[in-house]
Amino acid sequence: MPWNDKFECMPVEKLNKLQIKYLKETVAWVCERVPFYRQRFEKIGITAADIKHTEDIAKLPFTVKNDLRDNYPFGLCAVPMEEVCRIHASSGTTGKPITGPYTIEDLNQWSECMARNFWAAGIRKEDIFQNAYGYGLFTGGLGFHQGANKIGCAVVPTSSGLTERQIMLMKDFGTTALGSTPSYALTIAEQAESMKIDVRKLPLRVGVFGAEPWTVAMRKEIEERLGIKAMEAFGLTELSGPGIAFDCEAQDGLHINEDHFLAEIVDPATLEPLPLGEQGELVLTSLQRRAMPMLRYRTKDITRLRREKCACGRTLIKMNKISGRSDDMLIISGVNVFPSQIESLLLDIEEVEPQYMLIVRKKGYLDHLIVKVESKKEIYDAGPQKRTEIENKIKGHIKSTMGVGVEVNLLEPKLLTRSEGKAKRVIDERPKN
Ligand code: AMP
Ligand code: ZN
């Protein structure tokens, strides 16, 4: 049984009507309160009355990260500050951060979405949930914290980092559920191994991981190394944070909280909406938020949507695991390559650790990809000949499956910096033009 079967199992037609109602309200709300939206809508002559079907959303302009930066800090805020009770921010890599203000009701709704996420992961009141997402401006820490509170389980707010202490507390408290980025879960697994603690023998049984792309192969790796079920959370600051979409027990795509978010897939090049089932960029519209509603936000995340009967009974549409971000896509010898595809292939190779780094350089007119991956200790210790053999094996595996030639450097174990939050796995050294 889901957390909130009224909404999670609502017949699709009814859900659709609800979305239209909320969408109209959101459009009217921002038109009245946010000059940025009002001016844009006036320019194209659109009002809430023009929204009759969910497809009519395509009449509205997109919102992009730069719109948030241009209106930093509160230009897109639709309520007076006295109604705002929390402000998160996401720094991104360059420029000003983007802000996320919430009313108390926005926070309640976010907790509701996160509670659905936790519940679907099998977390209950009796659980001890260690929250190793970073607390602070990042939505991960507090987002998970609130959701866990709503479920009523015991929250241990460790935040990320201090890995040895995480493991000590996990053991001493009898933690049963963990929240962190997938890459940090791996860091925890590795640290526990070096402390000679077998996490698989501890009470830990489930993790809710998100905030960065990870492959199914990585999920399996984490499940094996920690002896748990690895469930997923998806979200972004611009649309409130984690809890937008979540794994159910089927672990086959993430259900989107459709009574809160309307999802579309567009072609990232032409920006035309794509038919259901096709892969493209995920565009999200918030349906119930009040402090900073978002209309047609281009997430840059690449996925596909599936409307299908799920074994769990939820009717909420599903999105596939994110395969990458359109801005992380590399073009190597004319082939589109997502870092996640390389991750999957590396995890097929038993002689390496799941710790890697991709470096993109320019070689003449062409892009050149260097895959640096840590070797298992016994392989590294076996000497240079063995290492070359494994490098060639990896090169061959990538070439035969993806058709791209890459350079492979097998590294000494433990050489790469371990992640405590979102892993940085791609270094782009191509000249910026
Ligand atoms: P932030 O706003 O800093 O939390 O970053 C949001 C971004 O993190 C999203 O747009 C995605 O690119 C990424 N992200 C979050 N959750 C996931 C997930 N489960 N799988 C893949 N990427 C994710
Ligand atoms: Zn399901």
PDB file of N, CA and C in Angstrom, residues 85-86 88 102-112 146:
ATOM      1  N   CYS A  85       9.356  30.866   4.569  1.00  0.00           N
ATOM      2  CA  CYS A  85       9.901  30.374   5.844  1.00  0.00           C
ATOM      3  C   CYS A  85      11.169  29.565   5.668  1.00  0.00           C
ATOM      4  N   ARG A  86      11.625  29.393   4.460  1.00  0.00           N
ATOM      5  CA  ARG A  86      12.937  28.737   4.249  1.00  0.00           C
ATOM      6  C   ARG A  86      13.455  29.165   2.890  1.00  0.00           C
ATOM      7  N   HIS A  88      16.455  27.797   0.257  1.00  0.00           N
ATOM      8  CA  HIS A  88      17.596  26.955  -0.109  1.00  0.00           C
ATOM      9  C   HIS A  88      18.297  27.589  -1.306  1.00  0.00           C
ATOM     10  N   TYR A 102      10.519  28.891   0.036  1.00  0.00           N
ATOM     11  CA  TYR A 102       9.357  28.038   0.318  1.00  0.00           C
ATOM     12  C   TYR A 102       8.432  28.726   1.311  1.00  0.00           C
ATOM     13  N   THR A 103       7.130  28.562   1.104  1.00  0.00           N
ATOM     14  CA  THR A 103       6.173  28.924   2.150  1.00  0.00           C
ATOM     15  C   THR A 103       6.055  27.702   3.062  1.00  0.00           C
ATOM     16  N   ILE A 104       5.373  27.863   4.172  1.00  0.00           N
ATOM     17  CA  ILE A 104       5.213  26.712   5.074  1.00  0.00           C
ATOM     18  C   ILE A 104       4.459  25.580   4.361  1.00  0.00           C
ATOM     19  N   GLU A 105       3.488  25.963   3.545  1.00  0.00           N
ATOM     20  CA  GLU A 105       2.714  24.956   2.812  1.00  0.00           C
ATOM     21  C   GLU A 105       3.593  24.250   1.762  1.00  0.00           C
ATOM     22  N   ASP A 106       4.499  25.015   1.129  1.00  0.00           N
ATOM     23  CA  ASP A 106       5.445  24.394   0.179  1.00  0.00           C
ATOM     24  C   ASP A 106       6.286  23.342   0.891  1.00  0.00           C
ATOM     25  N   LEU A 107       6.716  23.688   2.099  1.00  0.00           N
ATOM     26  CA  LEU A 107       7.536  22.733   2.861  1.00  0.00           C
ATOM     27  C   LEU A 107       6.735  21.480   3.209  1.00  0.00           C
ATOM     28  N   ASN A 108       5.458  21.695   3.588  1.00  0.00           N
ATOM     29  CA  ASN A 108       4.609  20.541   3.909  1.00  0.00           C
ATOM     30  C   ASN A 108       4.466  19.623   2.704  1.00  0.00           C
ATOM     31  N   GLN A 109       4.271  20.240   1.550  1.00  0.00           N
ATOM     32  CA  GLN A 109       4.096  19.429   0.340  1.00  0.00           C
ATOM     33  C   GLN A 109       5.361  18.678  -0.026  1.00  0.00           C
ATOM     34  N   TRP A 110       6.462  19.356   0.163  1.00  0.00           N
ATOM     35  CA  TRP A 110       7.757  18.718  -0.124  1.00  0.00           C
ATOM     36  C   TRP A 110       7.931  17.506   0.806  1.00  0.00           C
ATOM     37  N   SER A 111       7.595  17.688   2.089  1.00  0.00           N
ATOM     38  CA  SER A 111       7.683  16.566   3.038  1.00  0.00           C
ATOM     39  C   SER A 111       6.777  15.421   2.604  1.00  0.00           C
ATOM     40  N   GLU A 112       5.601  15.775   2.127  1.00  0.00           N
ATOM     41  CA  GLU A 112       4.661  14.749   1.652  1.00  0.00           C
ATOM     42  C   GLU A 112       5.295  13.952   0.495  1.00  0.00           C
ATOM     43  N   GLN A 146      13.018  16.075   6.585  1.00  0.00           N
ATOM     44  CA  GLN A 146      11.576  16.321   6.755  1.00  0.00           C
ATOM     45  C   GLN A 146      10.736  15.109   6.385  1.00  0.00           C
TER      46      GLN A 146
END
